Amino acid sequence: MATVTPHRVRPGRGVELGLLVLALGLGVAAYALVGLNMTGALPANIYGYSAGMVALGVGMHLVLRLRAPYADQVILPVAVALNGIGLAMIYRIDLSTVDWEHPTTFATRQLGWTAIGMILAAVVLVALRDHRTLRRYTYTAMVVGLGLVLLPLVPGLGTTINGARIWVRLGGQSLQPAEFAKIALAIFFAGYLVTNRDTLALAGSKVLGMQFPRVRDLGPIIVVWAASLAVLVLERDLGTSLLFFGLFVAMLYLATERKSWIFLGMLLFLGGAALAAQTFSHVGARFDAWLNAFDNDVFNQSPGGSGQLVRGLYGMANGGLFGTGWGEGRPDLVPYAESDFIVASLGEELGLTGLLAILVAYLVLAERGLRTAIGVRDGFGKLLAGGLAFVVAFQCFVVVGGVTRLIPLTGLTMPFMAYGGSSLLANWVIVALLLRISDSARRPAPLVTGFVAPPPTAADRQDTQMLTGLGEVRE
Amino acid sequence: MNTPLRRLSVVVIAMFVALMAAATWTQFVQASTLNADPRNVRTLYREFDNSRGPIVIAGEPVASSTAVDDAFKYQRAYANGPLFAPVTGFYSVVYGRTGIERAENDVLTGTADSLFLSRVQDLFTGRQPQGSSVELTIDPAVQQAAWDALGDQKGAVVALDPTTGAILAMVSRPSYDPNILAGHSTPAVNDAYRLLADDPTNPLINRTIEETYPPGSTFKLVDAAAALEAGMTPDTQLAAPQTLALPGSTATISNFGGEVCGPGETVSLAEALRISCNTAFAQLGMDLGDDALRAQAEAFGFDAELQVPMTVAVSRFPADPDVPQTALSAIGQYEVRATPLQMALVSAAIANGGTQMKPYLVQTVRNPDLDVIDEASPTELGRPVSAATATALRDMMIDVVANGTGKSAQISGVQVAGKTGTAQTTAEAAPHAWFTAFAPADAPRVAVAVVVENGGSLGNEATGGRVAAPIARAVIEAVLAR
């Protein structure tokens, strides 16, 4: 039964501080171990690094105390822990290139991006006092989101890296606008769907026992579907396209509670993907590399073969149950071990045990986000939190599923861990938004304080809906 | 909206359970299969992190690992690479391993079951694990003699001790230098390998065991063995026309140079072998039938798998030839194919009184402390012919060298028993020259087989007697000089 028990939350953040100490300790210890195992000495900047991470983590904690005192206490420590483990692995990959003519310095840059990301998250928390403000920008978000999606196609601005045209060069930095587009699109979907959920859910004809929506209600949805197909076709990026589509289908389902949307969405995507696999060699090659990964011809084919995927599997197998230990494996044998394949790198050095722990951390993050969505009172907040939490979980699924050969490999980044500024910034903004919504979800609502809470019954659900309605009227 | 949110939470949990299952599948269930994949360079890195045991010939390492300062800690170095390459094979980061490097890999890396005790000791003493050494039966003087005698001709020479089966020489030319494939620079190794792999003369192949040839007249030893086992004697008269018309076809068989085999219509079995009379043996083959010939060939080792420890290509006698095909098969043509090692094994069995010993290359395996882990013990492979048949065949082969087609294998003071062969391949190409022999005939110390592809330096003028027999003589002399 769908019930919400309003429970009193004490405005204290002691749990968060305790977990934060653990998370920071984990990141710093991992960083130190990488240095000790690979060079026999602590990393040169260990103190600066530790001080910086502690300052950022505690800074975020203080911002939350001041600006979102009721916010969820688990989300921030989990994000900090994942970010720290990712940083340690990126530093480890850097160390394996010290003999090169130009050793990579991904870790330093990633540390910079972490700082910018966490400061950006703090700014979002300070500037955005109420997440419902975002609803006013529903269609602005759509324009911004579509603009960001299509930005790499602008001549002179977009760049093609490894076959995918999803990058924008700006002031010497490569950015992936799609990472930010997913936030904008989540805001648009939430705003659009909370307004139109009834028409989408109720109007339309029944086919095969399922309610299908009217064509004219589908307008904006078709636009977004076309955009996600454009990503697939014009930017040659299966992963981003899949991510947008998954986000959209999930939010449609949340808004309308109609399984027909899931059915329709999957049908449209599978149709599109099948057509793409037939028409575009790069998509077909991905499928071939997935199904026949161990075939010698596919393995040796370059580019477009399964070499990277299978080498990642070799790495994970080498790690076995308990891993080789930080710095003791050879994750650097896999191309893009610091970004797309950081999961394989972690699987090799931390073993199945470590990888499962990391997956559980992501699961906790996503479930705290979904719990926030259940707890928040307004429909827009529910959709936004649900959508953002799902998009993080779904991105993990697409990335880890691809690396472990559960699904075809697509070029997405692992949230918080993979090397890349855009991804890190976008995910810290998502964390800030989830924290903001959770503050509102757990804040004792003035309307509810007068209630003597009845035992949980079906009436709760109606209360919630009534409150939602009130919120809408107020705007 | 809470109901779909709860359902979505369940979907998210299901997605993560699927991911955990996939990770478990890769890192636990499939881990050993993935680790054993030959394309998995991590396995190579692990191997290269330990010192690989040397391959030793006559006390000298011909393949050894030397410490280097790069991603792999050790690099393989080969002494006198091209000479021993058919035996040692190569050991490459990029292309894996061949030859002894491959067949004895688990011993050389120290991971063989037989080395379990050594590994336990290493664990307790804290010593770096090391591979074991593999000592081969190859005699470097014999190997060198065969290499020199073959010269720049394409072909193969294999020599073994007929009383034990120990392989004394295994030469294949053209050869290659395994050092260029043992390098750690992938582009350089790639280029070198491409060049070798694309070379039409197939330098990477060990022709003694990986290539099969039509054995030509050397196969008449098998016919003669079948005839004697069937009750004939060396004096049994065989029909020997100048030209033999094959029943059921327009084809004919004639003798080398169109000559007659003797003054009359018939020759004895011994005389037919001495002058290598095609028509007599073709007729004999038809008389005995393909089943009898196949049974005798298989008794000598045709149509069977063999490891020495490298896997030997299977020598073949056709499964279901008709009568004319049987006639052609009897003179080692049609679809009869044999490795040089197979023909050496035929001679060796005759030399050893009808008892065929299993050929082997690995004499001793020693752990890093030089304790003997494994020592070869000669084993019997089979008894393809009776002692009486072996004696009769020996005498007939002595006559081939003393008075017949194999005169160029004669050594003063030593009785050599042998058989020549000149095997046609295609109409355009020159025939392959064969010679197989053993010596001394009364107390054999070596059995040898030589094949020179497409007549070697003599081309169309070549016969087994002119081209291959002198090489066999050089090898026998090298063995007898020990």
Coordinates of C-alpha atoms in Angstrom, one line a residue, chain A residues 123-416:
Chain A
V123 CA 26.2 27.4 -4.9
V124 CA 23.1 25.5 -6.1
L125 CA 22.1 24.8 -2.5
V126 CA 22.6 28.4 -1.5
A127 CA 21.0 30.0 -4.6
L128 CA 18.1 27.6 -4.9
R129 CA 16.0 28.0 -1.8
D130 CA 13.0 26.0 -3.1
H131 CA 13.2 23.4 -5.8
R132 CA 9.7 24.3 -7.0
T133 CA 11.2 27.5 -8.4
L134 CA 12.6 25.3 -11.2
R135 CA 9.1 24.5 -12.4
R136 CA 8.8 28.0 -13.7
Y137 CA 11.6 27.3 -16.1
T138 CA 10.0 24.1 -17.6
Y139 CA 10.1 25.2 -21.2
T140 CA 13.3 27.1 -20.8
A141 CA 14.8 23.8 -19.6
M142 CA 13.5 22.1 -22.7
V143 CA 15.2 24.6 -25.0
V144 CA 18.4 24.5 -23.0
G145 CA 18.4 20.7 -22.8
L146 CA 17.8 20.3 -26.5
G147 CA 20.3 23.0 -27.3
L148 CA 22.9 21.2 -25.2
V149 CA 22.1 17.9 -26.8
L150 CA 22.6 19.4 -30.3
L151 CA 25.5 21.7 -29.4
P152 CA 28.2 19.2 -30.5
L153 CA 26.7 19.3 -34.0
V154 CA 27.5 23.0 -34.4
P155 CA 30.4 23.3 -36.9
G156 CA 33.6 24.6 -35.4
L157 CA 32.3 24.0 -31.8
G158 CA 31.7 20.3 -31.7
T159 CA 34.6 17.8 -31.9
T160 CA 34.6 14.1 -32.7
I161 CA 36.6 12.0 -30.2
N162 CA 36.8 8.2 -30.8
G163 CA 34.0 8.3 -33.3
A164 CA 31.4 10.0 -31.1
R165 CA 30.6 13.7 -31.8
I166 CA 29.5 14.5 -28.2
W167 CA 32.2 16.9 -27.3
V168 CA 32.4 20.7 -27.3
R169 CA 35.7 22.5 -27.2
L170 CA 35.6 25.6 -25.1
G171 CA 38.6 27.5 -23.9
G172 CA 40.9 24.6 -24.2
Q173 CA 38.6 22.2 -22.3
S174 CA 36.6 19.4 -23.8
L175 CA 33.1 19.3 -22.4
Q176 CA 30.3 16.8 -22.8
P177 CA 27.1 19.0 -22.9
A178 CA 24.9 15.9 -22.8
E179 CA 25.9 15.4 -19.1
F180 CA 24.3 18.8 -18.3
A181 CA 21.5 18.2 -20.7
K182 CA 20.2 15.3 -18.7
I183 CA 19.6 17.7 -15.7
A184 CA 17.8 20.2 -17.9
L185 CA 15.7 17.5 -19.5
A186 CA 14.8 16.1 -16.1
I187 CA 13.5 19.5 -15.1
F188 CA 11.6 19.8 -18.3
F189 CA 10.1 16.4 -18.1
A190 CA 9.1 17.0 -14.4
G191 CA 7.5 20.3 -15.2
Y192 CA 5.8 19.1 -18.4
L193 CA 4.5 15.9 -17.0
V194 CA 3.2 17.3 -13.7
T195 CA 1.0 19.6 -15.8
N196 CA -0.1 17.1 -18.4
R197 CA -0.1 13.8 -16.5
D198 CA -3.9 13.6 -16.5
T199 CA -4.3 14.1 -20.2
L200 CA -1.6 11.7 -20.9
A201 CA -2.9 9.1 -18.5
L202 CA -6.6 9.3 -19.2
A203 CA -7.3 10.5 -22.7
G204 CA -6.7 8.1 -25.6
S205 CA -7.9 4.8 -26.9
K206 CA -7.4 1.3 -25.5
V207 CA -5.4 -1.2 -27.6
L208 CA -4.8 -4.7 -26.4
G209 CA -6.0 -3.8 -22.9
M210 CA -3.5 -0.9 -22.6
Q211 CA -4.4 2.8 -22.6
F212 CA -2.5 4.7 -25.4
P213 CA -2.3 8.5 -25.3
R214 CA -3.7 10.8 -28.0
V215 CA -1.4 12.0 -30.7
R216 CA -1.7 15.7 -29.9
D217 CA -0.6 15.1 -26.3
L218 CA 2.5 13.4 -27.7
G219 CA 4.0 16.5 -29.4
P220 CA 6.8 17.4 -26.9
I221 CA 7.4 13.7 -26.3
I222 CA 8.0 13.1 -30.0
V223 CA 10.3 16.1 -30.1
V224 CA 12.4 14.6 -27.4
W225 CA 12.3 11.2 -29.0
A226 CA 13.6 12.7 -32.2
A227 CA 16.3 14.5 -30.3
S228 CA 17.5 11.2 -28.7
L229 CA 17.5 9.6 -32.1
A230 CA 19.5 12.5 -33.4
V231 CA 22.0 11.9 -30.7
L232 CA 22.2 8.3 -31.8
V233 CA 22.4 9.0 -35.5
L234 CA 24.2 12.3 -35.8
E235 CA 26.5 12.1 -32.8
R236 CA 27.0 8.3 -33.0
D237 CA 26.4 8.0 -29.3
L238 CA 24.3 5.0 -28.3
G239 CA 24.9 5.5 -24.5
T240 CA 23.6 9.1 -24.2
S241 CA 20.6 8.3 -26.4
L242 CA 19.8 5.3 -24.3
L243 CA 20.2 7.3 -21.1
F244 CA 17.8 10.1 -22.3
F245 CA 15.3 7.6 -23.4
G246 CA 15.4 5.6 -20.1
L247 CA 15.0 8.8 -18.1
F248 CA 12.1 9.9 -20.2
V249 CA 10.3 6.5 -20.1
A250 CA 10.8 6.3 -16.3
M251 CA 9.5 9.7 -15.7
L252 CA 6.5 9.2 -18.0
Y253 CA 5.7 6.1 -16.0
L254 CA 6.1 7.9 -12.7
A255 CA 3.7 10.6 -13.9
T256 CA 1.0 8.5 -15.5
E257 CA 1.4 5.2 -13.7
R258 CA 0.6 3.6 -17.1
K259 CA 2.7 0.6 -18.0
S260 CA 1.7 1.2 -21.6
W261 CA 4.3 4.0 -21.6
I262 CA 7.1 1.6 -20.7
F263 CA 5.8 -0.8 -23.4
L264 CA 5.6 2.0 -26.0
G265 CA 8.9 3.5 -24.9
M266 CA 10.8 0.2 -25.1
L267 CA 9.2 -0.6 -28.4
L268 CA 10.2 2.7 -29.9
F269 CA 13.8 2.4 -28.6
L270 CA 14.2 -1.2 -29.6
G271 CA 12.8 -0.3 -33.0
G272 CA 15.1 2.6 -33.3
A273 CA 18.1 0.6 -32.1
A274 CA 17.4 -2.3 -34.4
L275 CA 17.0 0.1 -37.3
A276 CA 20.3 1.8 -36.3
A277 CA 22.1 -1.5 -36.0
Q278 CA 21.0 -2.3 -39.5
T279 CA 21.7 1.1 -41.0
F280 CA 24.8 2.3 -39.2
S281 CA 27.9 0.3 -39.1
H282 CA 29.1 1.7 -35.8
V283 CA 26.0 0.6 -34.0
G284 CA 26.0 -2.8 -35.7
A285 CA 29.7 -3.2 -34.7
R286 CA 28.8 -2.5 -31.0
F287 CA 26.3 -5.4 -31.1
D288 CA 28.7 -7.7 -32.9
A289 CA 31.4 -6.9 -30.3
W290 CA 29.0 -7.7 -27.6
L291 CA 27.6 -11.0 -28.9
N292 CA 30.8 -12.3 -30.4
A293 CA 33.3 -10.7 -28.1
F294 CA 35.6 -13.7 -27.9
D295 CA 35.6 -14.3 -31.6
N296 CA 39.2 -13.8 -32.8
D297 CA 38.4 -11.6 -35.7
V298 CA 36.1 -9.4 -33.6
F299 CA 38.7 -9.3 -30.8
N300 CA 41.5 -8.1 -33.2
Q301 CA 39.4 -5.7 -35.2
S302 CA 40.4 -2.2 -34.5
P303 CA 38.6 0.1 -34.2
G304 CA 35.2 -1.2 -33.4
G305 CA 36.2 -4.6 -32.2
S306 CA 35.8 -6.2 -28.8
G307 CA 39.4 -5.8 -27.7
Q308 CA 38.8 -3.2 -25.1
L309 CA 35.8 -5.0 -23.6
V310 CA 37.6 -8.4 -23.4
R311 CA 40.7 -6.8 -22.0
G312 CA 38.6 -5.3 -19.3
L313 CA 37.1 -8.7 -18.6
Y314 CA 40.6 -10.1 -18.4
G315 CA 41.5 -7.4 -15.8
M316 CA 38.4 -8.2 -13.7
A317 CA 39.1 -11.9 -13.9
N318 CA 42.7 -11.2 -12.8
G319 CA 41.3 -9.4 -9.8
G320 CA 39.2 -12.4 -8.8
L321 CA 37.4 -12.3 -5.4
F322 CA 39.7 -10.1 -3.4
G323 CA 41.6 -8.1 -6.0
T324 CA 45.3 -7.5 -6.6
G325 CA 45.3 -4.5 -4.2
W326 CA 45.8 -0.8 -5.0
G327 CA 48.6 -0.5 -7.6
E328 CA 49.3 -4.2 -7.8
G329 CA 47.3 -5.1 -10.9
R330 CA 47.6 -4.0 -14.5
P331 CA 44.5 -2.0 -15.2
D332 CA 46.5 0.2 -17.5
L333 CA 46.5 -2.6 -20.1
V334 CA 42.9 -1.6 -20.9
P335 CA 42.3 1.5 -23.0
Y336 CA 40.6 4.3 -21.1
A337 CA 41.2 2.6 -17.8
E338 CA 40.7 6.0 -16.0
S339 CA 37.4 6.9 -17.6
D340 CA 35.1 4.5 -19.5
F341 CA 36.7 1.4 -18.0
I342 CA 37.4 2.6 -14.5
V343 CA 34.9 -0.1 -13.3
A344 CA 37.1 -2.8 -14.7
S345 CA 40.2 -1.1 -13.1
L346 CA 38.5 -1.1 -9.7
G347 CA 37.3 -4.7 -10.2
E348 CA 40.9 -5.8 -10.9
E349 CA 42.5 -4.1 -7.9
L350 CA 39.7 -4.2 -5.4
G351 CA 38.3 -7.5 -6.5
L352 CA 34.7 -8.7 -6.7
T353 CA 34.4 -7.7 -3.0
G354 CA 35.4 -4.1 -3.6
L355 CA 33.3 -3.8 -6.8
L356 CA 30.2 -5.1 -5.1
A357 CA 30.7 -2.7 -2.2
I358 CA 31.0 0.2 -4.7
L359 CA 27.8 -1.0 -6.5
V360 CA 26.0 -1.1 -3.1
A361 CA 27.2 2.5 -2.5
Y362 CA 25.6 3.6 -5.8
L363 CA 22.5 1.6 -5.0
V364 CA 22.2 3.4 -1.6
L365 CA 22.6 6.8 -3.4
A366 CA 19.9 6.0 -5.9
E367 CA 17.5 4.6 -3.3
R368 CA 18.0 7.6 -1.0
G369 CA 17.1 9.7 -4.0
L370 CA 14.0 7.7 -4.7
R371 CA 13.1 7.8 -1.0
T372 CA 13.4 11.5 -1.2
A373 CA 10.9 11.5 -4.1
I374 CA 8.5 9.4 -2.1
G375 CA 8.8 11.8 0.8
V376 CA 8.5 15.1 -0.9
R377 CA 5.0 16.5 -1.1
D378 CA 4.8 18.2 -4.5
G379 CA 4.4 16.4 -7.8
F380 CA 7.1 18.4 -9.5
G381 CA 9.6 17.5 -6.7
K382 CA 8.6 13.8 -6.8
L383 CA 9.1 13.6 -10.6
L384 CA 12.4 15.6 -10.4
A385 CA 13.9 13.6 -7.6
G386 CA 12.7 10.3 -9.0
G387 CA 14.0 11.2 -12.4
L388 CA 17.4 12.3 -11.2
A389 CA 17.8 9.3 -8.9
F390 CA 16.9 7.0 -11.7
V391 CA 19.2 8.6 -14.2
V392 CA 22.2 8.1 -11.8
A393 CA 21.2 4.4 -11.3
F394 CA 20.5 3.9 -15.0
Q395 CA 23.8 5.4 -16.0
C396 CA 25.5 3.0 -13.6
F397 CA 23.6 0.1 -15.1
V398 CA 24.5 1.1 -18.7
V399 CA 28.2 1.6 -17.8
V400 CA 28.8 -1.4 -15.5
G401 CA 26.5 -3.6 -17.7
G402 CA 28.5 -2.7 -20.7
V403 CA 31.9 -3.4 -19.0
T404 CA 30.7 -6.7 -17.6
R405 CA 29.2 -7.6 -21.0
L406 CA 25.6 -7.7 -19.6
I407 CA 24.5 -5.3 -22.3
P408 CA 26.3 -3.9 -25.4
L409 CA 29.1 -1.5 -24.5
T410 CA 28.3 2.2 -24.8
G411 CA 30.5 5.2 -24.1
L412 CA 29.0 6.6 -20.9
T413 CA 31.0 7.7 -17.8
M414 CA 30.6 6.2 -14.4
P415 CA 29.1 8.9 -12.1
F416 CA 31.6 10.5 -9.7

